[in-house]
Amino acid sequence: METQRPDQELTWSWGHRPRSALDGAKAMAPPPPPPLAASTPLLHGEFGSFPARSSRFALTLTPQALHIQRLRPKPEARPRGGLVPLAEVSGCCTLRSRSPSDAAAAYFCIYTYPQGRRGGRRRAARTFRVDGAATYEENRAEAQRWATALMCLLRGLPLPGDGEITPELLPKPPRLLLLVNPLGGRGLAWQWCKTHVLPMISEAGLSFNLIQTERQNHARELVQGLRLSEWDGIVTVSGDGLLFEVLNGFLDRPDWEEAVKTPVGILPCGSGNALAGAVNQHGGFEPALGVDLLLNCSLLLCRGGSRPLDLMSVTLASGSRCLSFLSVAWGFVSDVDIQSERFRALGSARFTLGTVLGLATLHTYRGRLSYLPATVEPTSPTPARGLPRAKSELTLAPAPAPAPPVAHSPLHRSVSDLPLPLPQPALTSPGSPEPLPILSLNGGGPELAGDWGGAGDAPLSPDPPLPSPPSSPKAALLSPITEGVPETLASSGLPPPTPGSPGAVSTRGPHDHLLPPLGTPLPPGWVTLEGDFVLMLAISPSHLGADLVAAPHARFDDGLVHLCWVRGGISRAALLRLFLAMERGSHFSLGCPQLGYAAARAFRLEPLTPRGVLTVDGEQVEYGPLQAQMHPGLGTLLTGPPGCPRREP
Ligand code: ADP
Ligand code: MG
């Protein structure tokens, strides 16, 4: 499976304001120095350690890793844990001993999250004693040199070729607004945030403010009133639904065009964590679920770095509009999504159970799918040309990609009001919008006090592994494939979505120059398919779920809607095989004749079956014809740096 090319540049890294404000300055700046080879030694030194005071280590810092070699008691024949990839480091700080007998030494501590034997990550702090010089000042300067160099590498900031490496190289801490849905996923979002997210981003020296959402649409309302220039990023801690609210909250603002560029990030604590799955893959990590996915995404967030994010503007039958960063789904996918709401307590396993139940009561839906292929040069729509018929159904190969502190707005329930079980005392982050939670510097033990950087201490507890997807098609009793929406959905007690409800809609938004009004004919160059469908999925990023790679070649900013559909006539076993293969993104190589794919710039979906379920980014919207246009790079996604490419599946 392909990930981003490692040479792809990030739009910006922590410490650099994105776009507008700094674009001009960036254009005039000298070109950045060529990247260093991964193995180039940048710093080398010999240090003591803490708490094992008798040990000594040789450390070498390269652009991608810290190499740790034990010198005393004796060099290890097979050093364990000797290579710390920076991808597993959240941050670094310097410390000082409280003991008068150790007054001349300085310490630096590195916070790492290595993978254990079973694959799960565990926090480990490594503390080194800088004692080569006679005075504390000299030793502290050396400790700060190491900590600064590490932080610069982590955040993608250039190190001076020949100048001093001092803390002044680091810009003031990025300011994040965290929006936490305490009911996200299995209702563990707040717990996971306290035990995993907050300690890590504090270690990384990020400044944050936190708000717990209290109801549906709360996040949407909040972002409408924010002074966005105060924040380097808005990060949702929940599933995909909360980010959907944030992006559509931007759309409600008079300054929506600027607002929608605000960098947004996602820390997966929901049951549907599709975007986080794509971020995880982009960052070069192995597929992960649960706390492991959360830790990976948190590590990436700490590093900084963003990419433009394609956003689909979706127009519904009533004329209302919303922005989608993820998907528009009809048929099997949306049925499973909404039907499995009642199994929310299972976390992401609700989709597995929903899939099994959905297979048992498989439905087909009659409809018409029209799209503007990505390969066709777009023309502005002209009315009254008649509906073009499908030339041919496209084959499965994805098409190539086209080319200073301000006064703060009052915030509802900020983190400083919340009882965080974080240890005492010592840091406030300079430049923080609000005082930061008080955190102790950790890793060095109680004898050490911090003098620079950020840290937190919350021991990580492994999360129970999530149930895996069904391994056998025998998992459910099967009934005949029928047409139309399942009764359970129609009578599920769900209120029909209305404008202003969670399937949130707006009248503002980008101009959809490729789309004529709904109900009027499409311009030339469009392709139309009509018939019976089991599902239709229009997806923007690669992932439909944390472990479902629906469009393996998709990128955040490829400017494409990836249309996937499954025609009626597929057997349940074949459909199950498709979903199982989708975990590795290999479903297109199964040769399933009912599976279709097209890369498009815009599409229109006209359901002909009178009842059914439509979702946008997993949120139910009004049922009826809809259409959407992709707006390349309209948003900005905090992704962290791209990882190394992985092998094709
Ligand atoms: P999940 O993947 O678990 O469904 P989402 O992020 O998709 O997580 O959130 C589900 C829904 O919860 C969103 O539509 C959001 O509006 C809603 N929501 C957010 N905060 C609250 C809250 N405090 N109580 C109830 N619903 C909430
Ligand atoms: Mg895309």
XYZ file of C-alpha atoms and ligand atoms in Angstrom:
677
model
C 0.000 0.000 0.000
C 1.344 3.340 -0.951
C 1.828 6.136 1.527
C 2.981 9.675 0.912
C 6.332 10.043 -0.695
C 8.890 10.946 1.953
C 10.153 13.850 -0.115
C 6.768 15.515 -0.096
C 7.022 18.771 1.730
C 4.757 19.744 4.530
C 2.825 22.905 4.133
C 4.153 24.197 7.435
C 5.459 22.940 10.701
C 4.802 23.975 14.300
C 6.007 27.470 14.811
C 5.097 28.659 11.345
C 1.682 30.152 10.835
C 0.026 28.524 7.873
C -0.796 30.196 4.637
C -2.057 33.765 4.380
C -0.028 35.659 6.973
C 3.308 34.080 6.239
C 2.894 33.141 2.620
C 4.548 36.331 1.459
C 7.442 36.000 3.875
C 7.903 32.393 2.848
C 8.055 33.380 -0.802
C 10.942 35.748 -0.076
C 12.822 33.432 2.262
C 16.010 31.771 0.981
C 15.534 28.194 -0.167
C 15.836 25.680 2.666
C 19.111 23.748 2.900
C 19.085 20.322 1.252
C 17.864 17.585 3.614
C 20.526 15.730 5.548
C 21.027 12.020 5.053
C 19.145 10.035 7.691
C 22.366 8.724 9.204
C 24.273 12.034 9.409
C 25.528 12.458 12.989
C 24.449 15.847 14.282
C 25.486 15.627 17.927
C 27.599 13.150 19.845
C 28.402 13.008 23.529
C 28.964 10.851 26.604
C 26.605 11.108 29.514
C 25.643 9.559 32.787
C 22.121 8.409 33.409
C 19.288 8.606 35.908
C 18.203 6.813 38.021
C 20.958 4.221 37.298
C 23.785 6.540 38.270
C 26.584 4.063 37.644
C 25.763 3.679 33.951
C 27.310 5.764 31.198
C 26.154 6.098 27.630
C 27.426 7.397 24.315
C 24.638 9.244 22.474
C 24.551 10.125 18.811
C 21.750 12.186 17.355
C 20.933 11.843 13.667
C 18.070 13.469 11.735
C 15.861 10.443 12.339
C 16.994 8.730 15.515
C 18.851 8.887 18.797
C 21.439 6.135 19.048
C 22.180 5.072 22.617
C 25.196 2.919 23.324
C 25.977 1.757 26.858
C 29.598 2.252 27.831
C 29.405 1.228 31.488
C 28.988 -1.208 33.269
C 30.019 -2.749 29.936
C 28.876 -2.313 26.362
C 25.952 -4.558 25.559
C 26.740 -7.251 23.026
C 23.257 -6.804 21.579
C 22.062 -3.382 22.672
C 18.373 -3.337 23.518
C 16.423 -0.156 23.059
C 19.612 1.462 21.751
C 17.952 3.065 18.765
C 15.187 5.519 19.464
C 13.462 6.576 16.222
C 12.281 10.163 16.469
C 8.900 8.965 15.209
C 8.467 7.443 18.682
C 9.509 10.547 20.629
C 6.973 13.043 21.897
C 9.292 15.612 23.437
C 12.248 16.454 25.567
C 13.063 18.666 28.519
C 15.962 19.688 30.730
C 16.093 19.167 34.474
C 18.194 19.954 37.517
C 18.896 17.882 40.566
C 17.507 19.075 43.884
C 20.324 17.389 45.720
C 23.099 19.826 46.845
C 25.705 17.129 46.217
C 24.660 16.980 42.573
C 24.435 20.733 42.025
C 26.814 20.957 39.055
C 25.093 18.346 36.875
C 22.288 19.050 34.425
C 19.887 16.500 32.987
C 17.859 16.079 29.876
C 14.955 13.733 29.543
C 13.475 12.245 26.384
C 9.905 10.970 26.307
C 9.533 7.939 24.100
C 6.686 5.630 23.163
C 8.319 2.425 21.910
C 6.265 -0.531 20.802
C 6.291 -3.490 23.109
C 6.584 -7.102 22.037
C 2.852 -7.299 21.452
C 2.863 -4.151 19.360
C 1.254 -1.796 21.877
C 3.048 1.408 22.778
C 4.221 2.212 26.277
C 5.622 5.433 27.559
C 9.247 5.361 28.602
C 11.286 8.335 29.762
C 15.072 8.225 29.291
C 17.037 10.667 31.440
C 20.696 11.501 30.869
C 23.109 13.314 33.160
C 25.320 16.001 31.665
C 28.407 16.257 33.876
C 31.358 16.917 31.575
C 31.950 20.483 32.759
C 32.760 21.887 36.196
C 29.809 24.272 36.501
C 26.072 23.850 36.331
C 25.806 26.660 33.779
C 28.057 24.872 31.331
C 26.354 21.535 31.835
C 22.953 23.133 31.478
C 23.987 24.742 28.193
C 24.963 21.308 26.908
C 21.725 19.710 28.109
C 19.785 22.505 26.424
C 21.784 22.016 23.231
C 20.667 18.398 23.104
C 17.093 19.106 24.055
C 16.832 21.954 21.540
C 18.348 19.901 18.744
C 15.910 17.097 19.460
C 12.931 19.418 19.553
C 13.996 21.078 16.301
C 14.283 17.708 14.602
C 10.938 16.597 15.987
C 9.209 19.694 14.698
C 10.951 19.865 11.353
C 12.772 23.098 12.207
C 16.187 23.686 10.649
C 19.297 23.373 12.805
C 21.923 26.060 12.230
C 24.801 24.677 10.174
C 27.536 26.262 12.234
C 25.781 28.457 14.784
C 24.890 27.803 18.394
C 22.033 25.479 19.215
C 20.167 27.323 21.940
C 16.528 27.246 23.108
C 15.948 30.551 21.289
C 15.810 28.538 18.078
C 12.444 27.199 19.137
C 9.440 29.369 18.412
C 6.853 29.833 21.105
C 4.718 26.778 21.730
C 1.944 26.123 19.258
C -1.507 26.753 20.677
C -4.100 24.066 20.265
C -7.759 24.040 21.094
C -8.823 20.518 22.008
C -12.495 19.690 21.701
C -13.304 16.473 23.518
C -16.561 14.584 23.138
C -16.697 12.683 26.425
C -19.184 10.248 24.928
C -17.075 9.468 21.874
C -16.618 5.812 21.048
C -17.269 3.646 24.059
C -17.489 6.730 26.239
C -13.773 6.553 26.974
C -12.731 9.685 25.093
C -12.308 11.839 28.190
C -10.511 9.097 30.065
C -8.123 8.455 27.175
C -7.602 12.162 26.771
C -6.518 12.492 30.408
C -4.330 9.439 30.509
C -2.761 9.489 27.046
C -3.264 12.726 25.135
C -2.727 15.479 27.688
C 0.451 14.030 29.185
C 1.952 13.519 25.746
C 1.196 16.923 24.302
C 2.448 18.510 27.505
C 5.723 16.607 27.146
C 5.890 17.903 23.606
C 5.691 21.459 24.884
C 2.431 22.209 23.094
C 0.168 24.743 24.668
C -3.462 23.798 24.794
C -6.878 24.676 25.963
C -9.552 22.045 26.281
C -13.304 22.065 26.065
C -15.586 19.119 26.641
C -18.566 19.122 24.340
C -21.860 18.818 26.155
C -24.291 18.025 23.386
C -24.679 17.519 19.700
C -23.716 20.583 17.680
C -21.882 22.118 20.652
C -18.574 22.017 18.776
C -20.255 23.529 15.765
C -21.560 26.422 17.842
C -18.226 26.897 19.591
C -16.165 27.315 16.445
C -18.606 29.901 15.155
C -17.614 32.241 17.959
C -13.878 31.574 18.154
C -11.178 34.077 17.360
C -9.364 31.689 15.097
C -6.157 33.718 14.866
C -5.490 32.710 18.480
C -5.075 29.085 17.595
C -2.519 27.131 15.626
C -4.928 24.274 15.378
C -8.293 22.936 16.466
C -8.098 19.298 17.390
C -11.097 17.088 17.982
C -10.794 14.201 20.412
C -13.617 11.910 19.363
C -14.610 10.149 16.151
C -15.075 11.627 12.707
C -18.401 13.189 13.687
C -16.923 15.900 15.889
C -14.563 17.093 13.169
C -17.522 17.186 10.791
C -19.174 19.570 13.237
C -16.080 21.769 13.430
C -15.659 22.068 9.681
C -19.337 22.847 9.212
C -19.139 25.315 12.081
C -16.528 27.157 9.997
C -19.027 27.212 7.168
C -21.529 29.029 9.364
C -19.164 31.958 9.833
C -19.253 35.083 7.683
C -15.468 34.650 7.260
C -15.881 30.989 6.325
C -13.355 31.176 3.490
C -10.536 32.079 5.880
C -11.930 30.037 8.776
C -12.012 26.801 6.828
C -8.232 27.035 6.351
C -7.673 26.781 10.107
C -5.540 23.694 10.659
C -7.651 20.935 12.136
C -6.468 17.710 13.676
C -8.104 14.545 14.898
C -7.225 12.344 17.856
C -9.204 9.140 17.518
C -11.432 8.337 20.465
C -14.611 7.552 18.563
C -16.073 4.456 17.079
C -15.580 5.726 13.533
C -11.980 6.913 13.162
C -11.509 6.895 9.419
C -9.536 10.103 9.057
C -7.232 9.076 11.905
C -6.619 5.788 10.079
C -5.509 7.782 7.040
C -3.334 10.088 9.180
C -1.750 7.033 10.800
C -0.934 5.570 7.399
C 0.384 8.888 6.085
C 2.669 9.031 9.117
C 4.171 5.677 8.163
C 2.776 3.704 11.098
C 1.393 0.210 10.821
C -2.413 0.013 10.919
C -3.620 0.388 14.482
C -6.819 0.543 16.505
C -7.866 1.807 19.908
C -5.239 3.334 22.182
C -2.445 2.413 19.776
C -4.054 4.466 17.020
C -4.581 7.296 19.482
C -0.924 7.243 20.566
C 0.300 7.166 16.967
C -1.871 10.116 16.019
C -0.861 11.994 19.173
C 2.817 11.445 18.348
C 2.220 12.810 14.872
C 0.333 15.802 16.239
C 3.233 16.594 18.583
C 5.573 16.729 15.614
C 3.493 19.362 13.805
C 3.117 19.587 10.079
C 0.048 19.760 7.945
C -1.230 19.153 4.460
C -3.983 20.757 2.437
C -7.200 18.834 2.912
C -9.676 18.274 0.106
C -13.229 19.062 1.102
C -16.396 18.052 -0.703
C -19.235 20.511 -0.815
C -22.429 18.455 -0.630
C -25.811 19.833 -1.687
C -28.873 18.000 -0.420
C -32.344 17.777 -1.940
C -33.615 20.670 0.173
C -30.829 22.872 -1.150
C -28.974 22.876 2.140
C -25.227 22.300 2.020
C -22.476 20.824 4.117
C -18.751 20.228 3.885
C -17.445 16.699 3.921
C -13.868 15.644 4.571
C -14.630 11.954 4.438
C -17.463 10.317 2.582
C -20.939 10.297 1.185
C -22.487 6.854 1.524
C -25.667 5.185 0.363
C -26.767 1.591 0.763
C -24.836 -0.990 2.693
C -22.238 1.370 4.190
C -24.701 3.991 5.453
C -27.158 1.316 6.601
C -24.449 -0.354 8.685
C -23.241 2.978 10.026
C -26.638 4.124 11.248
C -27.993 0.720 12.210
C -24.957 0.025 14.374
C -25.460 3.209 16.411
C -27.277 1.097 18.976
C -24.112 -0.963 19.522
C -22.109 2.179 20.337
C -20.862 0.608 23.570
C -18.753 -1.769 21.468
C -16.565 1.021 20.062
C -15.300 0.369 16.551
C -16.463 -3.246 16.822
C -19.969 -1.900 16.286
C -19.210 -1.753 12.568
C -18.127 -5.371 12.561
C -21.344 -6.460 14.182
C -23.285 -4.090 11.941
C -21.625 -5.595 8.882
C -22.602 -9.086 9.913
C -26.182 -8.027 10.549
C -26.224 -5.996 7.341
C -25.095 -9.024 5.363
C -27.892 -11.050 6.830
C -30.491 -8.598 5.593
C -28.748 -7.394 2.470
C -30.698 -4.872 0.408
C -30.318 -3.444 -3.055
C -31.275 0.071 -4.008
C -32.248 1.384 -7.383
C -30.605 4.613 -8.341
C -28.652 6.735 -10.739
C -25.057 7.736 -10.163
C -23.573 10.419 -12.408
C -20.058 11.743 -12.167
C -17.570 14.018 -13.855
C -14.523 11.827 -14.414
C -11.272 13.296 -13.159
C -9.743 12.755 -16.578
C -12.308 14.985 -18.283
C -11.461 18.647 -18.520
C -14.188 20.308 -16.474
C -16.574 22.632 -18.262
C -19.020 24.918 -16.578
C -22.466 23.428 -16.620
C -24.862 24.681 -19.280
C -28.548 24.022 -18.776
C -30.979 21.948 -20.877
C -28.759 19.519 -22.714
C -30.480 16.306 -21.728
C -29.067 13.600 -19.540
C -25.971 11.891 -20.932
C -26.048 8.150 -20.815
C -23.214 6.043 -19.512
C -20.595 5.345 -22.137
C -19.108 2.499 -20.269
C -18.609 1.530 -16.689
C -15.052 2.400 -15.799
C -12.596 -0.210 -14.736
C -11.066 -0.444 -11.312
C -7.701 1.224 -11.736
C -7.708 4.499 -9.839
C -7.066 7.426 -12.149
C -3.822 9.363 -11.720
C -3.972 12.332 -9.464
C -4.226 15.796 -11.088
C -2.079 17.351 -10.759
C 1.633 37.996 19.010
C -0.618 37.088 21.924
C -4.088 38.437 21.489
C -6.925 38.862 23.892
C -8.730 35.608 24.290
C -12.305 34.981 23.674
C -14.131 33.548 26.629
C -14.090 29.806 26.375
C -16.533 27.438 27.767
C -15.060 25.218 30.431
C -11.383 25.325 29.703
C -8.995 22.695 30.889
C -7.827 24.770 33.757
C -11.305 24.429 35.249
C -11.259 20.708 34.995
C -10.012 18.337 37.631
C -7.115 16.729 35.819
C -5.410 13.924 37.643
C -2.050 15.237 36.589
C 0.785 15.370 39.013
C 2.107 18.495 40.687
C 3.774 20.917 40.134
C 5.720 22.963 37.894
C 5.172 24.301 34.416
C 3.300 26.913 32.572
C 3.942 27.128 28.889
C 5.032 30.508 27.644
C 2.580 31.871 25.140
C -0.236 29.670 26.249
C -3.656 31.125 25.663
C -4.658 30.083 29.149
C -2.534 28.859 31.998
C -1.598 25.299 31.353
C -2.348 22.495 33.691
C 0.352 22.101 36.217
C 2.553 19.210 35.412
C 5.576 17.738 36.976
C 8.681 16.970 35.061
C 8.945 13.302 34.927
C 11.408 10.681 34.078
C 14.000 11.919 36.406
C 12.175 11.141 39.594
C 11.261 13.433 42.421
C 14.768 14.667 42.928
C 14.815 16.497 39.589
C 13.199 19.827 38.931
C 12.557 21.166 35.465
C 14.141 24.257 34.087
C 13.058 24.174 30.459
C 10.586 22.351 28.315
C 7.381 20.567 29.136
C 6.565 17.257 30.624
C 3.865 15.208 32.196
C 3.612 11.896 33.857
C 0.732 9.593 33.341
C 1.666 5.943 33.182
C 0.061 4.338 30.183
C -2.133 1.402 30.704
C -2.585 -0.981 27.797
C -6.026 -0.962 26.319
C -7.833 -4.268 25.945
C -7.522 -5.330 22.316
C -10.590 -4.585 20.244
C -12.531 -7.475 18.786
C -11.389 -8.289 15.273
C -13.698 -8.306 12.257
C -15.659 -11.411 11.402
C -13.506 -14.170 10.028
C -16.259 -16.324 8.699
C -19.209 -15.652 6.460
C -21.137 -18.122 8.577
C -21.359 -15.537 11.270
C -24.965 -14.675 10.614
C -28.127 -16.343 9.481
C -28.913 -15.132 6.023
C -32.192 -14.013 4.541
C -33.077 -13.191 0.920
C -31.637 -10.048 -0.607
C -34.463 -7.537 -0.801
C -34.902 -4.133 -2.294
C -35.132 -0.981 -0.222
C -34.285 0.161 3.250
C -34.367 -2.371 6.072
C -37.392 -2.070 8.334
C -35.199 -1.751 11.381
C -33.753 1.418 9.942
C -37.004 2.920 8.856
C -38.439 2.268 12.269
C -35.310 2.654 14.320
C -36.647 5.611 16.213
C -34.125 7.908 14.568
C -35.652 11.277 13.886
C -35.478 12.128 10.207
C -32.596 14.542 9.812
C -33.622 18.090 9.211
C -31.576 21.141 8.352
C -29.809 22.272 11.494
C -29.765 18.794 13.008
C -26.553 16.801 13.341
C -26.425 15.972 9.696
C -25.676 19.618 9.673
C -26.228 21.891 6.794
C -25.545 25.438 5.791
C -26.316 27.862 3.033
C -22.761 29.214 2.796
C -19.865 27.506 1.127
C -17.605 27.415 -1.877
C -19.031 27.991 -5.338
C -19.679 24.628 -6.999
C -18.806 25.699 -10.511
C -18.981 22.157 -11.871
C -22.548 21.525 -10.763
C -25.796 22.734 -12.270
C -28.669 22.973 -9.789
C -30.038 19.650 -8.577
C -32.876 18.529 -10.811
C -31.464 20.165 -13.920
C -29.550 18.286 -16.618
C -25.847 17.662 -16.306
C -23.363 19.168 -18.772
C -21.483 17.103 -21.370
C -18.625 14.945 -20.213
C -20.483 13.391 -17.282
C -20.995 9.626 -17.040
C -24.235 8.156 -15.721
C -24.855 4.665 -14.342
C -28.336 3.479 -13.537
C -29.434 0.253 -11.947
C -29.495 -1.688 -8.726
C -26.764 -0.945 -6.223
C -25.803 -2.599 -2.975
C -23.731 0.405 -2.050
C -22.364 3.652 -3.356
C -19.484 5.342 -1.608
C -17.855 8.648 -2.479
C -14.717 8.927 -0.418
C -12.078 11.635 -0.222
C -9.205 10.212 1.885
C -8.005 6.626 1.778
C -9.821 5.241 4.817
C -13.472 4.476 5.444
C -12.665 3.271 8.945
C -9.502 3.014 11.031
C -8.988 -0.441 9.532
C -10.853 -0.064 6.246
C -8.820 1.246 3.329
C -11.521 1.926 0.748
C -9.403 4.028 -1.634
C -5.821 2.885 -1.112
C -4.300 5.386 -3.535
C -6.189 8.396 -2.227
C -4.328 11.278 -0.673
C -5.571 14.105 1.489
C -4.973 16.578 -1.292
C -5.350 14.679 -4.552
C -8.395 16.753 -5.498
C -10.386 13.606 -6.221
C -13.650 12.076 -5.167
C -13.032 8.330 -5.177
C -16.307 6.742 -6.202
C -16.774 3.095 -5.340
C -19.965 1.180 -5.954
C -21.180 -2.374 -5.723
C -23.901 -3.451 -8.123
C -26.776 -5.697 -7.179
C -26.259 -9.371 -7.849
C -23.227 -9.783 -5.600
C -23.409 -12.696 -3.209
C -23.119 -12.145 0.509
C -19.913 -14.149 0.616
C -18.387 -11.990 -2.129
C -19.420 -8.809 -0.324
C -17.894 -10.073 2.899
C -14.700 -10.916 1.015
C -14.618 -7.356 -0.299
C -14.854 -5.909 3.197
C -12.266 -8.271 4.603
C -9.887 -7.407 1.748
C -10.577 -3.721 2.377
C -8.679 -4.025 5.657
C -5.535 -4.204 3.570
C -6.893 -2.091 0.735
C -6.663 -5.062 -1.626
C -10.363 -5.346 -2.546
C -9.819 -4.021 -6.064
C -7.543 -6.918 -6.872
C -10.254 -9.502 -6.116
C -11.682 -9.098 -9.608
C -15.208 -8.743 -8.281
C -17.391 -7.937 -11.326
C -19.960 -5.979 -9.297
C -17.349 -3.627 -7.837
C -16.830 -0.383 -9.714
C -14.510 2.555 -9.245
C -14.076 5.969 -10.787
C -12.006 8.974 -9.820
C -14.172 12.058 -10.186
C -14.311 15.759 -9.500
C -18.031 15.899 -8.863
C -20.962 13.519 -8.699
C -24.720 13.391 -8.429
C -26.657 10.605 -6.758
C -30.359 10.137 -7.457
C -31.868 7.348 -5.370
C -34.880 5.839 -7.113
C -35.805 3.529 -4.238
C -38.148 5.649 -2.151
C -36.662 4.834 1.259
C -33.089 4.568 2.356
C -30.281 6.083 4.380
C -27.719 8.614 3.232
C -24.761 9.657 5.329
C -22.201 12.403 4.987
C -19.065 11.672 7.024
C -21.042 9.071 8.943
C -23.801 11.521 9.897
C -27.281 10.829 8.583
C -28.658 13.460 6.216
C -31.995 13.864 4.469
C -32.767 11.136 1.979
C -33.127 12.130 -1.666
C -31.034 13.297 -4.559
C -27.769 14.928 -3.652
C -24.711 16.156 -5.449
C -21.197 17.132 -4.485
C -18.113 18.795 -5.856
C -14.588 18.304 -4.621
C -12.746 21.472 -3.598
C -9.067 20.594 -3.653
C -7.106 21.683 -0.614
C -9.881 23.883 0.779
C -9.029 22.878 4.354
C -5.827 22.163 6.284
C -5.181 18.935 8.148
C -2.641 18.470 10.928
C -0.967 15.278 9.820
C 2.509 15.314 11.280
C 5.408 14.493 8.975
C 4.962 11.872 6.269
C 6.401 8.489 7.063
C 8.476 6.162 4.952
C 6.540 4.426 2.190
C 5.336 0.943 2.986
C 5.274 -1.984 0.624
C 2.298 -2.531 -1.626
C -0.151 -5.035 -0.171
P -18.254 8.313 17.315
O -17.285 7.848 16.288
O -18.093 7.596 18.599
O -19.647 8.316 16.793
P -18.239 11.113 16.857
O -17.109 12.077 16.958
O -18.661 10.724 15.512
O -17.876 9.804 17.664
O -19.434 11.770 17.695
C -20.713 11.326 17.632
C -21.677 12.458 17.857
O -21.667 12.866 19.201
C -21.426 13.715 17.045
O -22.437 13.836 16.113
C -21.523 14.860 18.047
O -22.407 15.850 17.612
C -22.128 14.229 19.253
N -21.710 14.808 20.529
C -20.624 15.534 20.825
N -20.567 15.812 22.153
C -21.661 15.236 22.705
C -22.173 15.154 24.036
N -21.530 15.707 25.058
N -23.312 14.449 24.215
C -23.948 13.863 23.195
N -23.504 13.915 21.918
C -22.382 14.582 21.671
Mg -8.820 13.155 -1.781
